Amino acid sequence: MAITVQSRTRVFPETHLTSSKPKVESLSIIDAIVLHFAKSSCVWFYDESLDTDRLISSLRKTLNAYPQWAGQLRFAEYNPDAGYVHRHGRLELSHGSSSDPGVECILAETDLPMSSMVPRNETAKHWDATHVNYEEFLDKETEFALHDSKECEGLPSMKIQFTTFKDGGIAIAVGMIHSLADAAAVLIFMKDWAATNLALSSSKPVPKLQPLFNPSLIDAAAAGNVNAKSPDPSILEVAAKLPVHRFDYWASAGPSTPKWALSSTRIPPELASLSQDIKLGRPAPFHTWDATAPCSHTTFFFSAAETHVIYLHAAANTPTRISHQDAVLAHLWAALIRARGLKEGEEHSVAVSVDARRRLQEPLPPSFIGSPILNVGISAKATATTSPASSAKDMADKAAAIRSNVAKFDGEAVAALLHEMCFELSGQRRWNCFLGDYHTIVTSWVGIGTGEVMFEAGKRVRWAEALIPPCDGVVIVGEGGIGGDDVERDYHTKKEWWSKGVNLNVYLRSDVMRRLMEDEGFRVFAEKE
């Protein structure tokens, strides 16, 4: 894809004031754990052009409420005697200095038509987006801070790119290091920025923005005394009961370990004196994931009617009270196991991301900015589903497993898990999910307002797409109807999140995707054409 960068600059808050003593804020333990997750990135497509000068001006005003994102991300100084925020691998943000890196802002253009990069409509059953490398909408010449776990000075934690199309329209891509924001936090920012720009474009007062940035609230929710010399065994016992994949990078060096992961498998030199006492955990199963294999990207469009029928089939076969999202995920999960060609009895796991904001004993407001996500590890064995009845029961069992395992993450359990995390020897040691033949990562963008980012009156989002590297086993759940406001009949009065349908963004190894597409059972509940 030919995208030409015209300019790049660093943008700062309009009220950016420098000081000899910049503000330094410790990030949470979860922020440290997700440092090497894929960036929280998305690109929004608009059919009509937008005033980029005004967008940059409104960006500066919006950053007044998000000054930390223009600051410097770095590792906190390692000092085990200085409290839990100085344990190895913990992160901190410094902002308010003349050396702040700012937000990288890129202006670009492309000769390609927008129509080749977005689905024509969502009435089709799927959109094969493999030919579009959406990551190219966020130029990579400038590295993100800590991209190699070392270099950070002067490197941004946030990038924004405006790409104009010769045939009209614009794409706005935003990318952030996952430690600073999950998808929900990115959308809080995007809607704040859009509201500010909308006010400027209509000569109205800019809105008062009130995001909550206080990472200490996450660690404060941990059970016990996280500043103690050692963890509380009774609390660790509670945490150990939670369904979490605790893959240990330090135990994962081997012939199948990809080059990009090798540095993470080495015990940091700062901890070398402890190496003889370190008990290694469960190794990441790199031998089950061919990271070099070609991958495909397809968005599957499920209508509201199809979604509801899937739910009814699952709900009728389990006493567990499940949701529509549980049912759709279970339906996809069963199809993925078939597409993987797993034998009866072989185990397959999904790691479902959940928002910890509302799962703490004292829940955080939706305006909380950070990356408070937890991964729920749920496993199921491949079964021989030879009849419609057995298939329905299999789907129901998977939906019930999703619901019951996610429900285990209540306030007390999450507090125990945070205690366990805070005492990890290094913030980046664990990986709570995996990819490949026997693992799938599932995240939900439902309810965060992906299609609600309107920068100018009447100029709605045509399409929005997460920027995900090619990989084998990622699923993003989202609402249907992005780019339109027609609600399917019979469901609009209920105002359910799935009333405009459900979009499943799926990334799989290409041969697995082909088998999924050929699986008649996967779309058996779709309306007949």
Coordinates of C-alpha atoms in Angstrom, one line a residue:
M1 CA 0.0 0.0 0.0
A2 CA 1.5 3.3 -1.1
I3 CA 1.2 5.9 1.7
T4 CA 3.5 9.0 1.4
V5 CA 4.4 10.9 4.6
Q6 CA 4.4 14.6 4.0
S7 CA 5.4 15.9 7.4
R8 CA 5.8 14.9 11.0
T9 CA 5.9 17.0 14.1
R10 CA 5.5 16.7 17.8
V11 CA 2.4 18.1 19.4
F12 CA 2.1 19.2 23.0
P13 CA -0.8 20.4 25.3
E14 CA -1.8 24.0 24.6
T15 CA -1.0 24.7 28.3
H16 CA 2.3 22.8 28.2
L17 CA 4.6 24.4 30.9
T18 CA 8.0 23.2 31.5
S19 CA 9.6 22.9 34.9
S20 CA 13.0 21.8 36.4
K21 CA 10.9 19.4 38.4
P22 CA 8.5 17.6 36.1
K23 CA 5.7 15.6 37.4
V24 CA 6.6 11.9 37.7
E25 CA 3.7 9.3 38.1
S26 CA 4.1 5.6 38.7
L27 CA 2.0 3.4 36.5
S28 CA 0.1 0.4 37.8
I29 CA 1.3 -3.2 37.9
I30 CA -1.2 -4.1 35.1
D31 CA 0.3 -1.3 33.0
A32 CA 3.7 -2.9 33.5
I33 CA 2.5 -6.3 32.5
V34 CA 0.9 -5.2 29.2
L35 CA 4.0 -3.2 28.0
H36 CA 4.7 -5.6 25.2
F37 CA 1.1 -6.2 24.2
A38 CA 0.2 -4.9 20.7
K39 CA -0.3 -1.2 20.7
S40 CA -3.8 0.2 21.5
S41 CA -4.4 1.4 17.9
C42 CA -7.3 2.1 15.6
V43 CA -7.9 3.9 12.3
W44 CA -11.2 5.8 11.6
F45 CA -12.3 6.4 8.0
Y46 CA -14.4 9.4 6.9
D47 CA -15.9 9.9 3.5
E48 CA -15.5 13.6 3.7
S49 CA -12.4 15.7 4.2
L50 CA -11.7 17.3 7.6
D51 CA -9.7 20.4 8.4
T52 CA -6.4 19.0 9.6
D53 CA -5.2 22.4 10.9
R54 CA -8.3 22.5 13.1
L55 CA -7.8 18.9 14.1
I56 CA -4.2 19.7 15.3
S57 CA -5.4 22.8 17.2
S58 CA -8.2 20.8 18.9
L59 CA -5.7 18.0 19.7
R60 CA -3.6 20.5 21.6
K61 CA -6.6 21.7 23.6
T62 CA -7.6 18.1 24.3
L63 CA -4.1 17.2 25.5
N64 CA -4.6 19.8 28.2
A65 CA -6.6 17.1 29.9
Y66 CA -4.2 14.3 28.9
P67 CA -0.7 16.0 29.5
Q68 CA 0.8 12.7 30.6
W69 CA 0.4 11.2 27.1
A70 CA 2.8 13.8 25.8
G71 CA 5.3 12.9 28.5
Q72 CA 8.2 10.4 28.7
L73 CA 7.5 6.7 29.5
R74 CA 10.4 4.9 31.1
F75 CA 11.2 2.2 33.6
A76 CA 11.3 3.2 37.2
E77 CA 14.6 3.0 38.9
Y78 CA 15.0 -0.6 40.3
N79 CA 15.3 -0.5 44.0
P80 CA 13.7 -3.4 45.9
D81 CA 14.0 -1.6 49.2
A82 CA 12.1 1.5 48.0
G83 CA 8.6 0.1 47.8
Y84 CA 6.6 -1.9 45.3
V85 CA 6.6 0.8 42.6
H86 CA 10.4 0.3 42.3
R87 CA 10.4 -3.4 41.7
H88 CA 11.9 -4.6 38.5
G89 CA 10.0 -3.7 35.3
R90 CA 7.7 -1.1 36.9
L91 CA 6.9 1.9 34.7
E92 CA 6.6 5.6 35.3
L93 CA 5.6 8.7 33.3
S94 CA 7.4 12.0 33.5
H95 CA 5.7 15.1 32.0
G96 CA 6.1 18.8 32.3
S97 CA 9.7 19.0 31.1
S98 CA 11.4 20.7 28.2
S99 CA 12.5 17.2 27.1
D100 CA 9.0 15.8 26.9
P101 CA 8.7 13.9 23.6
G102 CA 5.2 15.0 22.8
V103 CA 2.7 13.2 20.6
E104 CA 4.0 12.5 17.1
C105 CA 1.6 13.9 14.5
I106 CA 2.0 12.7 10.9
L107 CA 0.4 14.1 7.8
A108 CA 0.3 11.6 4.9
E109 CA -1.5 10.9 1.6
T110 CA -2.3 8.0 -0.6
D111 CA -3.3 7.6 -4.2
L112 CA -5.4 4.5 -3.4
P113 CA -9.2 4.9 -3.1
M114 CA -10.7 4.5 0.3
S115 CA -13.3 2.2 -1.2
S116 CA -10.6 -0.5 -1.5
M117 CA -9.9 -0.4 2.2
V118 CA -13.3 -0.6 3.8
P119 CA -16.3 -3.0 3.3
R120 CA -19.0 -1.7 0.9
N121 CA -21.7 -2.6 3.4
E122 CA -22.4 -4.9 6.3
T123 CA -25.2 -6.8 4.6
A124 CA -22.7 -9.3 3.2
K125 CA -21.7 -12.1 5.5
H126 CA -18.0 -11.2 5.7
W127 CA -15.3 -8.8 4.6
D128 CA -11.9 -10.2 3.6
A129 CA -9.5 -7.5 4.6
T130 CA -6.3 -9.5 4.2
H131 CA -5.2 -7.3 1.3
V132 CA -5.2 -4.2 3.5
N133 CA -2.3 -3.7 5.8
Y134 CA -4.0 -1.3 8.2
E135 CA -0.8 -0.9 10.3
E136 CA 0.5 1.3 7.4
F137 CA -1.9 4.0 8.5
L138 CA 0.5 4.6 11.4
D139 CA 4.0 5.3 10.1
K140 CA 6.8 3.3 11.9
E141 CA 9.8 5.5 11.2
T142 CA 9.7 6.8 14.7
E143 CA 9.8 4.0 17.3
F144 CA 7.6 4.0 20.4
A145 CA 9.3 4.5 23.8
L146 CA 10.6 1.2 25.2
H147 CA 10.1 -0.6 21.9
D148 CA 13.1 -2.7 22.7
S149 CA 12.7 -2.6 26.5
K150 CA 15.7 -0.1 26.6
E151 CA 15.4 2.9 24.4
C152 CA 13.0 5.6 25.5
E153 CA 14.5 9.1 25.8
G154 CA 12.8 11.4 23.3
L155 CA 10.5 8.6 21.9
P156 CA 6.8 9.1 22.0
S157 CA 4.2 6.9 23.7
M158 CA 1.4 8.1 21.3
K159 CA 1.2 8.7 17.6
I160 CA -1.5 10.2 15.4
Q161 CA -1.6 10.1 11.6
F162 CA -3.9 11.9 9.2
T163 CA -4.0 10.2 5.8
T164 CA -5.9 11.9 3.0
F165 CA -7.2 10.1 -0.1
K166 CA -6.9 11.5 -3.6
D167 CA -10.5 10.6 -4.2
G168 CA -11.7 12.4 -1.1
G169 CA -12.0 11.5 2.5
I170 CA -9.5 11.0 5.3
A171 CA -8.3 8.3 7.7
I172 CA -7.3 9.2 11.3
A173 CA -5.1 6.6 13.0
V174 CA -4.2 6.7 16.7
G175 CA -1.7 4.4 18.3
M176 CA -0.6 4.2 21.9
I177 CA 1.7 2.0 24.0
H178 CA -0.7 -0.4 25.7
S179 CA 0.6 0.5 29.2
L180 CA -1.0 4.0 28.8
A181 CA -4.4 3.0 27.5
D182 CA -6.6 0.1 26.6
A183 CA -9.2 0.4 23.9
A184 CA -11.7 1.9 26.3
A185 CA -9.3 4.7 27.3
V186 CA -8.4 5.4 23.6
L187 CA -12.1 5.9 22.9
I188 CA -12.6 8.2 25.9
F189 CA -9.8 10.3 24.4
M190 CA -11.1 10.1 20.8
K191 CA -14.6 11.2 21.8
D192 CA -13.2 14.1 23.9
W193 CA -11.0 15.2 21.0
A194 CA -13.9 14.9 18.6
A195 CA -16.2 16.9 20.9
T196 CA -13.5 19.6 21.2
N197 CA -13.0 19.8 17.5
L198 CA -16.8 19.8 16.9
A199 CA -17.1 22.8 19.2
L200 CA -14.3 24.7 17.4
S201 CA -15.9 23.9 14.0
S202 CA -19.2 25.3 15.1
S203 CA -17.8 28.3 17.1
K204 CA -19.1 27.0 20.4
P205 CA -17.3 26.8 23.8
V206 CA -15.1 23.7 24.1
P207 CA -16.4 21.1 26.6
K208 CA -14.8 20.6 30.0
L209 CA -12.9 17.3 29.8
Q210 CA -12.5 15.2 32.9
P211 CA -10.6 11.9 32.3
L212 CA -9.4 10.3 35.5
F213 CA -5.7 9.5 35.4
N214 CA -4.6 7.9 38.7
P215 CA -2.8 4.6 38.2
S216 CA -2.3 4.2 42.0
L217 CA -6.0 3.3 42.3
I218 CA -5.3 0.0 40.6
D219 CA -2.5 -1.0 42.9
A220 CA -4.4 0.3 45.9
A221 CA -7.1 -2.3 45.2
A222 CA -4.6 -5.1 45.8
A223 CA -5.2 -7.2 48.9
G224 CA -2.7 -7.2 51.7
N225 CA 0.4 -5.2 52.1
V226 CA 2.1 -5.0 48.7
N227 CA 5.1 -3.2 50.3
A228 CA 5.9 -6.2 52.4
K229 CA 9.1 -8.1 51.7
S230 CA 7.2 -11.2 50.6
P231 CA 3.7 -12.0 49.5
D232 CA 1.0 -13.3 51.8
P233 CA 0.6 -17.1 51.1
S234 CA -3.1 -17.0 52.0
I235 CA -3.8 -14.3 49.4
L236 CA -1.7 -16.2 46.8
E237 CA -3.8 -19.2 47.5
V238 CA -7.0 -17.2 46.5
A239 CA -5.3 -15.8 43.4
A240 CA -4.1 -19.3 42.3
K241 CA -7.7 -20.5 42.0
L242 CA -8.4 -18.0 39.2
P243 CA -8.4 -19.2 35.6
V244 CA -5.3 -17.3 34.4
H245 CA -2.6 -18.5 32.0
R246 CA 0.6 -17.7 33.8
F247 CA 3.1 -18.3 31.1
D248 CA 6.7 -17.6 32.3
Y249 CA 8.9 -15.9 29.7
W250 CA 12.0 -16.9 31.7
A251 CA 11.1 -20.6 31.3
S252 CA 10.4 -20.2 27.6
A253 CA 13.8 -20.3 25.8
G254 CA 14.0 -23.1 23.3
P255 CA 14.5 -23.9 19.6
S256 CA 11.0 -22.8 18.7
T257 CA 11.2 -19.5 20.5
P258 CA 11.0 -16.6 17.9
K259 CA 13.8 -14.1 17.8
W260 CA 11.7 -11.3 19.0
A261 CA 10.9 -13.1 22.2
L262 CA 14.4 -14.3 23.0
S263 CA 15.4 -11.2 25.0
S264 CA 12.4 -11.6 27.2
T265 CA 13.4 -15.2 28.1
R266 CA 16.6 -14.0 29.8
I267 CA 16.5 -13.2 33.5
P268 CA 17.4 -9.5 33.8
P269 CA 21.0 -8.8 35.0
E270 CA 19.7 -6.8 37.9
L271 CA 18.2 -10.0 39.2
A272 CA 21.1 -12.2 38.5
S273 CA 22.0 -12.6 42.2
L274 CA 18.6 -14.2 42.7
S275 CA 18.7 -16.6 39.7
Q276 CA 19.5 -19.7 41.8
D277 CA 16.5 -19.1 43.9
I278 CA 14.1 -18.3 41.1
K279 CA 11.5 -21.0 40.6
L280 CA 10.5 -21.1 36.9
G281 CA 6.9 -21.4 35.9
R282 CA 5.0 -22.7 32.9
P283 CA 6.8 -22.1 29.6
A284 CA 5.0 -20.4 26.8
P285 CA 4.2 -23.1 24.2
F286 CA 6.0 -21.5 21.2
H287 CA 6.2 -24.9 19.6
T288 CA 2.5 -24.7 18.9
W289 CA 2.6 -21.3 17.2
D290 CA 4.2 -20.8 13.8
A291 CA 4.6 -17.0 13.9
T292 CA 6.0 -17.0 10.3
A293 CA 3.0 -18.6 8.7
P294 CA 0.8 -16.4 6.4
C295 CA -2.2 -15.0 8.2
S296 CA -5.6 -13.8 7.0
H297 CA -7.9 -11.1 8.4
T298 CA -11.7 -11.4 8.0
T299 CA -14.5 -9.5 9.6
F300 CA -17.7 -11.6 9.9
F301 CA -21.0 -9.7 10.0
F302 CA -23.7 -11.4 12.0
S303 CA -27.2 -9.8 11.8
A304 CA -29.2 -9.1 14.9
A305 CA -31.5 -12.0 13.9
E306 CA -28.6 -14.5 13.4
T307 CA -27.1 -13.3 16.7
H308 CA -30.3 -13.9 18.6
V309 CA -30.9 -17.3 17.1
I310 CA -27.4 -18.4 18.2
Y311 CA -28.2 -17.1 21.7
L312 CA -31.5 -19.0 21.8
H313 CA -29.9 -22.2 20.8
A314 CA -27.2 -21.9 23.4
A315 CA -29.5 -20.7 26.2
A316 CA -31.9 -23.5 25.6
N317 CA -29.2 -26.1 26.4
T318 CA -27.7 -24.7 29.6
P319 CA -29.1 -23.7 33.0
T320 CA -26.4 -21.0 33.2
R321 CA -27.6 -17.5 32.5
I322 CA -25.5 -16.5 29.5
S323 CA -25.3 -13.4 27.4
H324 CA -25.6 -12.9 23.6
Q325 CA -21.8 -12.2 23.6
D326 CA -21.1 -15.5 25.4
A327 CA -23.2 -17.3 22.9
V328 CA -21.6 -15.8 19.8
L329 CA -18.1 -16.3 21.2
A330 CA -18.9 -19.9 22.0
H331 CA -20.3 -20.4 18.5
L332 CA -17.1 -19.0 17.0
W333 CA -14.9 -21.0 19.5
A334 CA -16.5 -24.3 18.4
A335 CA -15.9 -23.4 14.8
L336 CA -12.3 -22.5 15.5
I337 CA -11.7 -25.8 17.1
R338 CA -13.1 -27.5 14.0
A339 CA -11.0 -25.3 11.7
R340 CA -7.9 -26.1 13.7
G341 CA -8.5 -29.8 13.0
L342 CA -8.1 -30.7 16.7
K343 CA -8.7 -34.3 17.6
E344 CA -11.4 -35.3 20.1
G345 CA -10.0 -34.7 23.6
E346 CA -7.4 -32.1 22.6
E347 CA -7.6 -28.9 24.6
H348 CA -8.1 -25.4 23.2
S349 CA -8.1 -22.2 25.3
V350 CA -9.4 -18.7 24.8
A351 CA -8.1 -15.8 26.8
V352 CA -10.9 -13.4 27.2
S353 CA -9.9 -9.8 28.1
V354 CA -12.1 -8.2 30.8
D355 CA -12.2 -4.6 32.1
A356 CA -11.0 -4.4 35.7
R357 CA -12.5 -1.0 36.2
R358 CA -15.8 -2.4 37.3
R359 CA -14.4 -5.5 38.9
L360 CA -12.6 -3.9 41.8
Q361 CA -14.1 -3.9 45.3
E362 CA -14.4 -0.2 44.8
P363 CA -15.2 0.1 41.1
L364 CA -13.5 2.8 39.1
P365 CA -15.6 5.2 36.9
P366 CA -15.7 4.6 33.1
S367 CA -13.6 7.8 32.7
F368 CA -10.6 6.1 34.3
I369 CA -7.6 6.3 31.9
G370 CA -5.1 3.5 31.8
S371 CA -4.9 -0.1 30.8
P372 CA -6.7 -2.1 33.5
I373 CA -7.3 -5.3 31.6
L374 CA -7.3 -8.8 32.9
N375 CA -7.2 -12.0 30.8
V376 CA -9.5 -14.9 31.8
G377 CA -8.1 -18.2 30.6
I378 CA -10.9 -20.7 29.6
S379 CA -10.2 -24.1 28.2
A380 CA -12.3 -26.7 26.5
K381 CA -11.7 -30.1 24.9
A382 CA -12.5 -30.8 21.3
T383 CA -15.6 -33.0 21.0
A384 CA -17.1 -35.1 18.3
T385 CA -20.2 -33.1 17.4
T386 CA -21.9 -35.4 15.0
S387 CA -25.5 -34.1 15.3
P388 CA -27.3 -30.8 15.6
A389 CA -28.3 -31.7 19.2
S390 CA -24.7 -32.4 20.2
S391 CA -23.5 -29.3 18.5
A392 CA -26.0 -27.1 20.4
K393 CA -25.0 -28.7 23.7
D394 CA -21.3 -28.2 22.9
M395 CA -21.9 -24.5 22.1
A396 CA -24.0 -24.1 25.3
D397 CA -21.2 -25.7 27.4
K398 CA -18.7 -23.3 26.0
A399 CA -20.9 -20.3 26.5
A400 CA -21.5 -21.4 30.1
A401 CA -17.8 -21.9 30.7
I402 CA -17.1 -18.3 29.4
R403 CA -19.8 -16.9 31.7
S404 CA -18.9 -18.9 34.8
N405 CA -15.1 -18.3 34.5
V406 CA -15.5 -14.5 33.9
A407 CA -17.8 -14.4 36.9
K408 CA -15.0 -15.6 39.2
F409 CA -13.2 -12.3 38.8
D410 CA -15.1 -10.5 41.5
G411 CA -13.7 -7.8 43.8
E412 CA -12.1 -10.2 46.3
A413 CA -10.5 -12.4 43.7
V414 CA -9.2 -9.5 41.6
A415 CA -7.7 -8.0 44.8
A416 CA -5.8 -11.3 45.4
L417 CA -4.7 -11.4 41.8
L418 CA -3.3 -7.9 42.0
H419 CA -1.4 -8.9 45.2
E420 CA 0.2 -11.8 43.2
M421 CA 1.1 -9.5 40.3
C422 CA 2.7 -6.8 42.6
F423 CA 5.1 -9.4 44.0
E424 CA 6.2 -10.7 40.6
L425 CA 10.0 -10.4 40.3
S426 CA 9.6 -8.4 37.1
G427 CA 6.7 -6.6 35.6
Q428 CA 7.1 -8.2 32.1
R429 CA 7.8 -11.8 33.2
R430 CA 4.4 -13.1 32.7
W431 CA 2.2 -13.4 29.6
N432 CA -1.4 -14.3 30.5
C433 CA -2.5 -15.3 27.0
F434 CA -1.1 -17.0 23.9
L435 CA -1.7 -17.5 20.2
G436 CA -1.4 -20.4 17.7
D437 CA -2.9 -23.8 17.3
Y438 CA -4.3 -24.2 20.8
H439 CA -4.9 -20.6 21.9
T440 CA -7.0 -17.6 21.0
I441 CA -7.1 -14.1 22.4
V442 CA -10.5 -12.5 22.6
T443 CA -11.1 -8.8 23.3
S444 CA -14.4 -6.9 23.2
W445 CA -14.9 -3.4 22.0
V446 CA -18.6 -3.5 22.7
G447 CA -19.9 -0.4 24.4
I448 CA -16.9 1.9 24.0
G449 CA -18.3 3.9 21.2
T450 CA -16.0 3.1 18.3
G451 CA -18.5 4.6 15.8
E452 CA -19.3 7.7 17.8
V453 CA -16.2 9.7 16.9
M454 CA -17.6 12.7 15.0
F455 CA -15.2 15.6 14.5
E456 CA -17.5 17.8 12.4
A457 CA -21.3 18.0 12.2
G458 CA -22.7 15.4 9.9
K459 CA -19.4 13.7 9.1
R460 CA -19.9 10.3 10.5
V461 CA -17.4 7.4 10.8
R462 CA -17.6 5.3 7.7
W463 CA -15.5 2.4 9.1
A464 CA -13.1 1.8 12.0
E465 CA -10.5 -0.8 12.2
A466 CA -8.1 -1.9 14.9
L467 CA -4.4 -1.9 13.9
I468 CA -3.4 -5.5 14.6
P469 CA -0.2 -7.2 13.3
P470 CA -0.7 -10.4 11.3
C471 CA -1.2 -13.1 13.8
D472 CA -2.8 -16.5 14.3
G473 CA -5.6 -16.3 16.9
V474 CA -7.0 -12.9 17.7
V475 CA -10.7 -12.0 17.8
I476 CA -12.2 -8.6 18.4
V477 CA -15.9 -8.4 19.2
G478 CA -17.7 -5.2 18.2
E479 CA -21.2 -3.8 17.4
G480 CA -22.5 -3.9 13.9
G481 CA -23.8 -0.8 12.1
I482 CA -20.7 1.4 12.2
G483 CA -21.1 4.1 9.6
G484 CA -24.9 3.9 9.6
D485 CA -27.8 4.6 11.8
D486 CA -30.4 2.1 10.6
V487 CA -31.4 -0.4 13.3
E488 CA -32.8 -3.7 12.2
R489 CA -36.5 -4.2 12.7
D490 CA -37.9 -6.0 15.7
Y491 CA -34.9 -5.2 17.8
H492 CA -34.6 -1.4 18.0
T493 CA -37.0 -1.0 20.9
K494 CA -34.9 -3.2 23.0
K495 CA -31.8 -1.1 22.5
E496 CA -29.6 -4.1 22.9
W497 CA -25.9 -3.7 21.9
W498 CA -26.4 -6.3 19.2
S499 CA -29.5 -4.6 17.7
K500 CA -27.5 -3.6 14.7
G501 CA -25.7 -6.9 14.5
V502 CA -22.3 -8.1 15.7
N503 CA -19.0 -7.8 13.9
L504 CA -16.3 -10.4 14.7
N505 CA -12.8 -9.3 13.6
V506 CA -10.8 -12.5 13.2
Y507 CA -7.1 -13.0 12.6
L508 CA -6.0 -16.6 11.8
R509 CA -3.4 -18.5 10.0
S510 CA -4.5 -18.5 6.3
D511 CA -5.2 -22.3 6.0
V512 CA -7.2 -22.2 9.3
M513 CA -9.2 -19.2 8.0
R514 CA -10.0 -21.0 4.8
R515 CA -11.4 -24.0 6.7
L516 CA -13.4 -21.6 8.9
M517 CA -14.9 -20.0 5.8
E518 CA -15.8 -23.4 4.4
D519 CA -17.4 -24.6 7.6
E520 CA -21.1 -24.7 6.8
G521 CA -22.0 -25.0 10.5
F522 CA -20.4 -21.6 11.3
R523 CA -23.1 -19.6 9.4
V524 CA -25.9 -22.2 9.7
F525 CA -28.1 -19.7 11.6
A526 CA -27.8 -16.9 9.0
E527 CA -30.8 -15.8 7.1
K528 CA -31.1 -17.6 3.8
E529 CA -30.3 -15.4 0.8

